[in-house]
Amino acid sequence: MPAKSKEWAEDEGWFADPYKAFEGMSADEQHRIFGEYSSQAIRDGADMFQVVNATSPRAGMYAGGRMTREGTTRFGNFRQTSQYRNRLTPYGIYGDGSRSREQVIQALTDNGYILPGGQNPVGSIRGAGAIAKGASKATRESWATSIRAPTNMATMTAAEQRVYRADRDWQMVRAGLNPYQAGAPERWRALVEGRAAPVGGSLPRPLVDADRARAEAAYRKYVLGLDGGDPALPTTR
């Protein structure tokens, strides 16, 4: 359902700007929720999603919390967009107090926290312009209006995509469908929207116990927050 404006969507509770929420907190609240150095990084212009992901319990921090493995793997955003292979955490940047203001900003940029897209409330992964052709219209509209289509994965952050996929795949399994094959998401979307299934593609593969177990494990981890997961985001039906 199209929204009349960003302000109207906010009043209706459909959209929340995490940066506005952050700015509305006291310094003590920011430190309690994000941590002292992560809060300072956000105040200095860092992307909130990058900061949170890089310092989460699953980020693989080492060197006393000064380094993180988040984004440094082969397909990670930091690895693909940076000339560096090792990534400092905000603590690693601010902790010893040895950097000047200019050096801090440069370090935040070099370590993938200050992004070309700026502090975008819908995320700035890889900066503006890195858009798949089929999703460009929805993504540019979300940038222009700060309002996202709730079921459009092109406008979701990576964390939101994990939750969305896990929830969608589990619903497909519950309906007796196999989510792990080409064309499955499109067939499911057509079913949910009451449309005819897309013509062509591979024949539906039968759902087996291994598929059920895989979908259930992802649902428990990313949606329910069980088995070491973190349900930081709500699902959208």
PDB file of N, CA and C in Angstrom, residues 94-185:
ATOM      1  N   TYR A  94      39.139   3.926  18.252  1.00  0.00           N
ATOM      2  CA  TYR A  94      39.084   4.969  19.282  1.00  0.00           C
ATOM      3  C   TYR A  94      39.809   4.595  20.583  1.00  0.00           C
ATOM      4  N   GLY A  95      39.991   3.303  20.813  1.00  0.00           N
ATOM      5  CA  GLY A  95      40.384   2.820  22.128  1.00  0.00           C
ATOM      6  C   GLY A  95      41.597   3.446  22.766  1.00  0.00           C
ATOM      7  N   ASP A  96      42.671   3.623  22.016  1.00  0.00           N
ATOM      8  CA  ASP A  96      43.896   4.137  22.638  1.00  0.00           C
ATOM      9  C   ASP A  96      43.979   5.663  22.609  1.00  0.00           C
ATOM     10  N   GLY A  97      43.036   6.310  21.936  1.00  0.00           N
ATOM     11  CA  GLY A  97      42.997   7.777  21.919  1.00  0.00           C
ATOM     12  C   GLY A  97      44.152   8.427  21.204  1.00  0.00           C
ATOM     13  N   SER A  98      44.842   7.695  20.348  1.00  0.00           N
ATOM     14  CA  SER A  98      46.043   8.249  19.717  1.00  0.00           C
ATOM     15  C   SER A  98      45.767   8.976  18.404  1.00  0.00           C
ATOM     16  N   ARG A  99      44.569   8.810  17.835  1.00  0.00           N
ATOM     17  CA  ARG A  99      44.285   9.394  16.525  1.00  0.00           C
ATOM     18  C   ARG A  99      43.672  10.788  16.649  1.00  0.00           C
ATOM     19  N   SER A 100      44.036  11.648  15.713  1.00  0.00           N
ATOM     20  CA  SER A 100      43.408  12.967  15.623  1.00  0.00           C
ATOM     21  C   SER A 100      42.022  12.791  15.022  1.00  0.00           C
ATOM     22  N   ARG A 101      41.239  13.862  15.034  1.00  0.00           N
ATOM     23  CA  ARG A 101      39.901  13.806  14.448  1.00  0.00           C
ATOM     24  C   ARG A 101      39.967  13.396  12.983  1.00  0.00           C
ATOM     25  N   GLU A 102      40.883  13.956  12.229  1.00  0.00           N
ATOM     26  CA  GLU A 102      41.026  13.629  10.810  1.00  0.00           C
ATOM     27  C   GLU A 102      41.415  12.173  10.624  1.00  0.00           C
ATOM     28  N   GLN A 103      42.297  11.685  11.488  1.00  0.00           N
ATOM     29  CA  GLN A 103      42.723  10.287  11.390  1.00  0.00           C
ATOM     30  C   GLN A 103      41.596   9.327  11.757  1.00  0.00           C
ATOM     31  N   VAL A 104      40.768   9.725  12.707  1.00  0.00           N
ATOM     32  CA  VAL A 104      39.618   8.895  13.086  1.00  0.00           C
ATOM     33  C   VAL A 104      38.665   8.747  11.907  1.00  0.00           C
ATOM     34  N   ILE A 105      38.324   9.862  11.262  1.00  0.00           N
ATOM     35  CA  ILE A 105      37.408   9.827  10.120  1.00  0.00           C
ATOM     36  C   ILE A 105      37.990   8.975   9.001  1.00  0.00           C
ATOM     37  N   GLN A 106      39.291   9.103   8.772  1.00  0.00           N
ATOM     38  CA  GLN A 106      39.932   8.304   7.735  1.00  0.00           C
ATOM     39  C   GLN A 106      39.895   6.828   8.087  1.00  0.00           C
ATOM     40  N   ALA A 107      40.129   6.505   9.363  1.00  0.00           N
ATOM     41  CA  ALA A 107      40.106   5.109   9.803  1.00  0.00           C
ATOM     42  C   ALA A 107      38.698   4.527   9.696  1.00  0.00           C
ATOM     43  N   LEU A 108      37.682   5.311  10.043  1.00  0.00           N
ATOM     44  CA  LEU A 108      36.298   4.843   9.900  1.00  0.00           C
ATOM     45  C   LEU A 108      35.968   4.570   8.445  1.00  0.00           C
ATOM     46  N   THR A 109      36.504   5.403   7.560  1.00  0.00           N
ATOM     47  CA  THR A 109      36.281   5.205   6.124  1.00  0.00           C
ATOM     48  C   THR A 109      37.046   3.980   5.626  1.00  0.00           C
ATOM     49  N   ASP A 110      38.312   3.873   5.988  1.00  0.00           N
ATOM     50  CA  ASP A 110      39.141   2.760   5.536  1.00  0.00           C
ATOM     51  C   ASP A 110      38.610   1.417   6.015  1.00  0.00           C
ATOM     52  N   ASN A 111      37.979   1.412   7.187  1.00  0.00           N
ATOM     53  CA  ASN A 111      37.497   0.154   7.765  1.00  0.00           C
ATOM     54  C   ASN A 111      36.022  -0.109   7.498  1.00  0.00           C
ATOM     55  N   GLY A 112      35.456   0.622   6.538  1.00  0.00           N
ATOM     56  CA  GLY A 112      34.123   0.312   6.045  1.00  0.00           C
ATOM     57  C   GLY A 112      32.964   0.721   6.922  1.00  0.00           C
ATOM     58  N   TYR A 113      33.159   1.758   7.731  1.00  0.00           N
ATOM     59  CA  TYR A 113      32.054   2.237   8.573  1.00  0.00           C
ATOM     60  C   TYR A 113      31.410   3.507   8.004  1.00  0.00           C
ATOM     61  N   ILE A 114      32.197   4.412   7.489  1.00  0.00           N
ATOM     62  CA  ILE A 114      31.653   5.561   6.775  1.00  0.00           C
ATOM     63  C   ILE A 114      31.570   5.167   5.304  1.00  0.00           C
ATOM     64  N   LEU A 115      30.350   5.142   4.761  1.00  0.00           N
ATOM     65  CA  LEU A 115      30.107   4.634   3.417  1.00  0.00           C
ATOM     66  C   LEU A 115      29.722   5.759   2.459  1.00  0.00           C
ATOM     67  N   PRO A 116      29.884   5.542   1.155  1.00  0.00           N
ATOM     68  CA  PRO A 116      29.526   6.574   0.173  1.00  0.00           C
ATOM     69  C   PRO A 116      28.070   7.005   0.258  1.00  0.00           C
ATOM     70  N   GLY A 117      27.190   6.074   0.651  1.00  0.00           N
ATOM     71  CA  GLY A 117      25.774   6.398   0.731  1.00  0.00           C
ATOM     72  C   GLY A 117      25.380   7.161   1.974  1.00  0.00           C
ATOM     73  N   GLY A 118      26.330   7.397   2.875  1.00  0.00           N
ATOM     74  CA  GLY A 118      26.040   8.132   4.093  1.00  0.00           C
ATOM     75  C   GLY A 118      25.225   7.328   5.088  1.00  0.00           C
ATOM     76  N   GLN A 119      24.647   8.014   6.048  1.00  0.00           N
ATOM     77  CA  GLN A 119      23.830   7.355   7.077  1.00  0.00           C
ATOM     78  C   GLN A 119      22.393   7.253   6.582  1.00  0.00           C
ATOM     79  N   ASN A 120      22.158   6.235   5.782  1.00  0.00           N
ATOM     80  CA  ASN A 120      20.845   6.011   5.189  1.00  0.00           C
ATOM     81  C   ASN A 120      20.026   5.115   6.107  1.00  0.00           C
ATOM     82  N   PRO A 121      18.808   5.519   6.514  1.00  0.00           N
ATOM     83  CA  PRO A 121      18.018   4.697   7.435  1.00  0.00           C
ATOM     84  C   PRO A 121      17.614   3.347   6.881  1.00  0.00           C
ATOM     85  N   VAL A 122      17.696   3.150   5.571  1.00  0.00           N
ATOM     86  CA  VAL A 122      17.392   1.838   5.007  1.00  0.00           C
ATOM     87  C   VAL A 122      18.665   1.083   4.655  1.00  0.00           C
ATOM     88  N   GLY A 123      19.820   1.600   5.073  1.00  0.00           N
ATOM     89  CA  GLY A 123      21.086   0.912   4.835  1.00  0.00           C
ATOM     90  C   GLY A 123      21.808   1.461   3.624  1.00  0.00           C
ATOM     91  N   SER A 124      23.143   1.453   3.686  1.00  0.00           N
ATOM     92  CA  SER A 124      23.951   1.984   2.585  1.00  0.00           C
ATOM     93  C   SER A 124      25.007   0.975   2.160  1.00  0.00           C
ATOM     94  N   ILE A 125      24.697  -0.323   2.219  1.00  0.00           N
ATOM     95  CA  ILE A 125      25.677  -1.345   1.867  1.00  0.00           C
ATOM     96  C   ILE A 125      26.226  -1.087   0.472  1.00  0.00           C
ATOM     97  N   ARG A 126      27.560  -0.988   0.395  1.00  0.00           N
ATOM     98  CA  ARG A 126      28.296  -0.739  -0.848  1.00  0.00           C
ATOM     99  C   ARG A 126      28.043   0.639  -1.417  1.00  0.00           C
ATOM    100  N   GLY A 127      27.296   1.479  -0.726  1.00  0.00           N
ATOM    101  CA  GLY A 127      27.084   2.829  -1.213  1.00  0.00           C
ATOM    102  C   GLY A 127      26.042   2.912  -2.310  1.00  0.00           C
ATOM    103  N   ALA A 128      25.691   4.128  -2.669  1.00  0.00           N
ATOM    104  CA  ALA A 128      24.676   4.334  -3.697  1.00  0.00           C
ATOM    105  C   ALA A 128      25.169   3.821  -5.033  1.00  0.00           C
ATOM    106  N   GLY A 129      24.274   3.217  -5.799  1.00  0.00           N
ATOM    107  CA  GLY A 129      24.601   2.811  -7.158  1.00  0.00           C
ATOM    108  C   GLY A 129      24.784   1.326  -7.321  1.00  0.00           C
ATOM    109  N   ALA A 130      25.060   0.584  -6.235  1.00  0.00           N
ATOM    110  CA  ALA A 130      25.261  -0.854  -6.367  1.00  0.00           C
ATOM    111  C   ALA A 130      23.909  -1.548  -6.281  1.00  0.00           C
ATOM    112  N   ILE A 131      23.128  -1.492  -7.369  1.00  0.00           N
ATOM    113  CA  ILE A 131      21.761  -1.979  -7.370  1.00  0.00           C
ATOM    114  C   ILE A 131      21.574  -2.974  -8.510  1.00  0.00           C
ATOM    115  N   ALA A 132      20.930  -4.085  -8.232  1.00  0.00           N
ATOM    116  CA  ALA A 132      20.576  -5.012  -9.299  1.00  0.00           C
ATOM    117  C   ALA A 132      19.553  -4.326 -10.207  1.00  0.00           C
ATOM    118  N   LYS A 133      19.630  -4.561 -11.513  1.00  0.00           N
ATOM    119  CA  LYS A 133      18.759  -3.854 -12.444  1.00  0.00           C
ATOM    120  C   LYS A 133      17.290  -4.053 -12.119  1.00  0.00           C
ATOM    121  N   GLY A 134      16.899  -5.288 -11.797  1.00  0.00           N
ATOM    122  CA  GLY A 134      15.499  -5.569 -11.544  1.00  0.00           C
ATOM    123  C   GLY A 134      14.967  -4.911 -10.299  1.00  0.00           C
ATOM    124  N   ALA A 135      15.854  -4.474  -9.408  1.00  0.00           N
ATOM    125  CA  ALA A 135      15.420  -3.882  -8.142  1.00  0.00           C
ATOM    126  C   ALA A 135      15.697  -2.395  -8.073  1.00  0.00           C
ATOM    127  N   SER A 136      16.216  -1.814  -9.147  1.00  0.00           N
ATOM    128  CA  SER A 136      16.669  -0.429  -9.078  1.00  0.00           C
ATOM    129  C   SER A 136      15.539   0.541  -8.767  1.00  0.00           C
ATOM    130  N   LYS A 137      14.362   0.341  -9.360  1.00  0.00           N
ATOM    131  CA  LYS A 137      13.258   1.279  -9.149  1.00  0.00           C
ATOM    132  C   LYS A 137      12.844   1.315  -7.679  1.00  0.00           C
ATOM    133  N   ALA A 138      12.645   0.122  -7.083  1.00  0.00           N
ATOM    134  CA  ALA A 138      12.222   0.072  -5.684  1.00  0.00           C
ATOM    135  C   ALA A 138      13.292   0.639  -4.770  1.00  0.00           C
ATOM    136  N   THR A 139      14.544   0.354  -5.076  1.00  0.00           N
ATOM    137  CA  THR A 139      15.627   0.826  -4.225  1.00  0.00           C
ATOM    138  C   THR A 139      15.761   2.342  -4.292  1.00  0.00           C
ATOM    139  N   ARG A 140      15.718   2.908  -5.487  1.00  0.00           N
ATOM    140  CA  ARG A 140      15.834   4.363  -5.614  1.00  0.00           C
ATOM    141  C   ARG A 140      14.638   5.072  -4.985  1.00  0.00           C
ATOM    142  N   GLU A 141      13.461   4.459  -5.090  1.00  0.00           N
ATOM    143  CA  GLU A 141      12.288   5.058  -4.430  1.00  0.00           C
ATOM    144  C   GLU A 141      12.465   5.063  -2.920  1.00  0.00           C
ATOM    145  N   SER A 142      13.047   3.982  -2.382  1.00  0.00           N
ATOM    146  CA  SER A 142      13.243   3.928  -0.930  1.00  0.00           C
ATOM    147  C   SER A 142      14.260   4.966  -0.487  1.00  0.00           C
ATOM    148  N   TRP A 143      15.287   5.202  -1.300  1.00  0.00           N
ATOM    149  CA  TRP A 143      16.270   6.235  -0.956  1.00  0.00           C
ATOM    150  C   TRP A 143      15.623   7.618  -0.984  1.00  0.00           C
ATOM    151  N   ALA A 144      14.762   7.842  -1.978  1.00  0.00           N
ATOM    152  CA  ALA A 144      14.168   9.165  -2.146  1.00  0.00           C
ATOM    153  C   ALA A 144      13.132   9.472  -1.067  1.00  0.00           C
ATOM    154  N   THR A 145      12.382   8.457  -0.655  1.00  0.00           N
ATOM    155  CA  THR A 145      11.273   8.690   0.283  1.00  0.00           C
ATOM    156  C   THR A 145      11.567   8.226   1.698  1.00  0.00           C
ATOM    157  N   SER A 146      12.622   7.419   1.876  1.00  0.00           N
ATOM    158  CA  SER A 146      12.930   6.795   3.174  1.00  0.00           C
ATOM    159  C   SER A 146      11.824   5.842   3.623  1.00  0.00           C
ATOM    160  N   ILE A 147      11.050   5.343   2.663  1.00  0.00           N
ATOM    161  CA  ILE A 147       9.991   4.376   2.952  1.00  0.00           C
ATOM    162  C   ILE A 147      10.248   3.137   2.119  1.00  0.00           C
ATOM    163  N   ARG A 148      10.243   1.983   2.751  1.00  0.00           N
ATOM    164  CA  ARG A 148      10.565   0.750   2.055  1.00  0.00           C
ATOM    165  C   ARG A 148       9.332  -0.118   1.853  1.00  0.00           C
ATOM    166  N   ALA A 149       9.287  -0.822   0.712  1.00  0.00           N
ATOM    167  CA  ALA A 149       8.269  -1.847   0.513  1.00  0.00           C
ATOM    168  C   ALA A 149       8.615  -2.991   1.464  1.00  0.00           C
ATOM    169  N   PRO A 150       7.717  -3.359   2.382  1.00  0.00           N
ATOM    170  CA  PRO A 150       8.077  -4.289   3.450  1.00  0.00           C
ATOM    171  C   PRO A 150       8.470  -5.683   2.998  1.00  0.00           C
ATOM    172  N   THR A 151       8.064  -6.104   1.777  1.00  0.00           N
ATOM    173  CA  THR A 151       8.410  -7.444   1.323  1.00  0.00           C
ATOM    174  C   THR A 151       9.380  -7.433   0.150  1.00  0.00           C
ATOM    175  N   ASN A 152       9.975  -6.273  -0.153  1.00  0.00           N
ATOM    176  CA  ASN A 152      10.916  -6.177  -1.258  1.00  0.00           C
ATOM    177  C   ASN A 152      12.335  -6.333  -0.723  1.00  0.00           C
ATOM    178  N   MET A 153      12.974  -7.455  -1.032  1.00  0.00           N
ATOM    179  CA  MET A 153      14.295  -7.734  -0.479  1.00  0.00           C
ATOM    180  C   MET A 153      15.354  -6.774  -0.989  1.00  0.00           C
ATOM    181  N   ALA A 154      15.085  -6.112  -2.104  1.00  0.00           N
ATOM    182  CA  ALA A 154      16.076  -5.174  -2.651  1.00  0.00           C
ATOM    183  C   ALA A 154      16.297  -3.988  -1.733  1.00  0.00           C
ATOM    184  N   THR A 155      15.318  -3.682  -0.892  1.00  0.00           N
ATOM    185  CA  THR A 155      15.451  -2.529  -0.008  1.00  0.00           C
ATOM    186  C   THR A 155      15.730  -2.942   1.434  1.00  0.00           C
ATOM    187  N   MET A 156      16.042  -4.210   1.655  1.00  0.00           N
ATOM    188  CA  MET A 156      16.321  -4.691   3.014  1.00  0.00           C
ATOM    189  C   MET A 156      17.817  -4.686   3.291  1.00  0.00           C
ATOM    190  N   THR A 157      18.173  -4.576   4.557  1.00  0.00           N
ATOM    191  CA  THR A 157      19.551  -4.780   4.961  1.00  0.00           C
ATOM    192  C   THR A 157      19.835  -6.282   4.945  1.00  0.00           C
ATOM    193  N   ALA A 158      21.106  -6.659   5.052  1.00  0.00           N
ATOM    194  CA  ALA A 158      21.467  -8.077   5.047  1.00  0.00           C
ATOM    195  C   ALA A 158      20.809  -8.819   6.206  1.00  0.00           C
ATOM    196  N   ALA A 159      20.764  -8.187   7.375  1.00  0.00           N
ATOM    197  CA  ALA A 159      20.143  -8.835   8.537  1.00  0.00           C
ATOM    198  C   ALA A 159      18.652  -9.038   8.315  1.00  0.00           C
ATOM    199  N   GLU A 160      17.992  -8.042   7.734  1.00  0.00           N
ATOM    200  CA  GLU A 160      16.562  -8.164   7.453  1.00  0.00           C
ATOM    201  C   GLU A 160      16.311  -9.254   6.424  1.00  0.00           C
ATOM    202  N   GLN A 161      17.189  -9.389   5.448  1.00  0.00           N
ATOM    203  CA  GLN A 161      17.027 -10.426   4.440  1.00  0.00           C
ATOM    204  C   GLN A 161      17.111 -11.813   5.056  1.00  0.00           C
ATOM    205  N   ARG A 162      18.017 -11.994   6.020  1.00  0.00           N
ATOM    206  CA  ARG A 162      18.133 -13.303   6.671  1.00  0.00           C
ATOM    207  C   ARG A 162      16.845 -13.669   7.398  1.00  0.00           C
ATOM    208  N   VAL A 163      16.275 -12.700   8.110  1.00  0.00           N
ATOM    209  CA  VAL A 163      15.027 -12.948   8.831  1.00  0.00           C
ATOM    210  C   VAL A 163      13.893 -13.215   7.847  1.00  0.00           C
ATOM    211  N   TYR A 164      13.816 -12.414   6.798  1.00  0.00           N
ATOM    212  CA  TYR A 164      12.744 -12.549   5.817  1.00  0.00           C
ATOM    213  C   TYR A 164      12.813 -13.912   5.127  1.00  0.00           C
ATOM    214  N   ARG A 165      14.022 -14.310   4.691  1.00  0.00           N
ATOM    215  CA  ARG A 165      14.172 -15.607   4.020  1.00  0.00           C
ATOM    216  C   ARG A 165      13.790 -16.761   4.940  1.00  0.00           C
ATOM    217  N   ALA A 166      14.269 -16.697   6.179  1.00  0.00           N
ATOM    218  CA  ALA A 166      13.989 -17.777   7.121  1.00  0.00           C
ATOM    219  C   ALA A 166      12.499 -17.916   7.361  1.00  0.00           C
ATOM    220  N   ASP A 167      11.806 -16.804   7.530  1.00  0.00           N
ATOM    221  CA  ASP A 167      10.363 -16.837   7.756  1.00  0.00           C
ATOM    222  C   ASP A 167       9.627 -17.340   6.520  1.00  0.00           C
ATOM    223  N   ARG A 168      10.001 -16.824   5.349  1.00  0.00           N
ATOM    224  CA  ARG A 168       9.354 -17.237   4.102  1.00  0.00           C
ATOM    225  C   ARG A 168       9.562 -18.723   3.831  1.00  0.00           C
ATOM    226  N   ASP A 169      10.790 -19.198   3.982  1.00  0.00           N
ATOM    227  CA  ASP A 169      11.085 -20.598   3.691  1.00  0.00           C
ATOM    228  C   ASP A 169      10.332 -21.538   4.629  1.00  0.00           C
ATOM    229  N   TRP A 170      10.214 -21.137   5.899  1.00  0.00           N
ATOM    230  CA  TRP A 170       9.496 -21.979   6.852  1.00  0.00           C
ATOM    231  C   TRP A 170       8.005 -22.022   6.518  1.00  0.00           C
ATOM    232  N   GLN A 171       7.438 -20.903   6.087  1.00  0.00           N
ATOM    233  CA  GLN A 171       6.035 -20.902   5.689  1.00  0.00           C
ATOM    234  C   GLN A 171       5.821 -21.791   4.460  1.00  0.00           C
ATOM    235  N   MET A 172       6.782 -21.796   3.554  1.00  0.00           N
ATOM    236  CA  MET A 172       6.682 -22.655   2.378  1.00  0.00           C
ATOM    237  C   MET A 172       6.717 -24.120   2.783  1.00  0.00           C
ATOM    238  N   VAL A 173       7.614 -24.451   3.701  1.00  0.00           N
ATOM    239  CA  VAL A 173       7.703 -25.843   4.170  1.00  0.00           C
ATOM    240  C   VAL A 173       6.397 -26.269   4.837  1.00  0.00           C
ATOM    241  N   ARG A 174       5.844 -25.389   5.636  1.00  0.00           N
ATOM    242  CA  ARG A 174       4.575 -25.701   6.313  1.00  0.00           C
ATOM    243  C   ARG A 174       3.442 -25.922   5.308  1.00  0.00           C
ATOM    244  N   ALA A 175       3.572 -25.294   4.135  1.00  0.00           N
ATOM    245  CA  ALA A 175       2.570 -25.471   3.087  1.00  0.00           C
ATOM    246  C   ALA A 175       2.884 -26.664   2.193  1.00  0.00           C
ATOM    247  N   GLY A 176       3.972 -27.386   2.511  1.00  0.00           N
ATOM    248  CA  GLY A 176       4.331 -28.565   1.736  1.00  0.00           C
ATOM    249  C   GLY A 176       5.156 -28.291   0.512  1.00  0.00           C
ATOM    250  N   LEU A 177       5.744 -27.092   0.423  1.00  0.00           N
ATOM    251  CA  LEU A 177       6.545 -26.723  -0.742  1.00  0.00           C
ATOM    252  C   LEU A 177       8.028 -26.740  -0.388  1.00  0.00           C
ATOM    253  N   ASN A 178       8.849 -26.955  -1.400  1.00  0.00           N
ATOM    254  CA  ASN A 178      10.298 -26.983  -1.201  1.00  0.00           C
ATOM    255  C   ASN A 178      10.875 -25.618  -1.550  1.00  0.00           C
ATOM    256  N   PRO A 179      11.428 -24.897  -0.574  1.00  0.00           N
ATOM    257  CA  PRO A 179      11.952 -23.547  -0.853  1.00  0.00           C
ATOM    258  C   PRO A 179      13.327 -23.532  -1.492  1.00  0.00           C
ATOM    259  N   TYR A 180      13.998 -24.695  -1.550  1.00  0.00           N
ATOM    260  CA  TYR A 180      15.399 -24.725  -1.974  1.00  0.00           C
ATOM    261  C   TYR A 180      15.550 -25.224  -3.410  1.00  0.00           C
ATOM    262  N   GLN A 181      14.949 -24.500  -4.336  1.00  0.00           N
ATOM    263  CA  GLN A 181      15.115 -24.820  -5.745  1.00  0.00           C
ATOM    264  C   GLN A 181      14.818 -23.570  -6.552  1.00  0.00           C
ATOM    265  N   ALA A 182      15.331 -23.549  -7.759  1.00  0.00           N
ATOM    266  CA  ALA A 182      15.149 -22.368  -8.607  1.00  0.00           C
ATOM    267  C   ALA A 182      13.673 -22.087  -8.827  1.00  0.00           C
ATOM    268  N   GLY A 183      13.303 -20.821  -8.682  1.00  0.00           N
ATOM    269  CA  GLY A 183      11.932 -20.416  -8.946  1.00  0.00           C
ATOM    270  C   GLY A 183      10.975 -20.575  -7.781  1.00  0.00           C
ATOM    271  N   ALA A 184      11.436 -21.173  -6.673  1.00  0.00           N
ATOM    272  CA  ALA A 184      10.544 -21.408  -5.539  1.00  0.00           C
ATOM    273  C   ALA A 184       9.984 -20.115  -4.952  1.00  0.00           C
ATOM    274  N   PRO A 185      10.807 -19.083  -4.719  1.00  0.00           N
ATOM    275  CA  PRO A 185      10.252 -17.834  -4.166  1.00  0.00           C
ATOM    276  C   PRO A 185       9.193 -17.198  -5.060  1.00  0.00           C
TER     277      PRO A 185
END
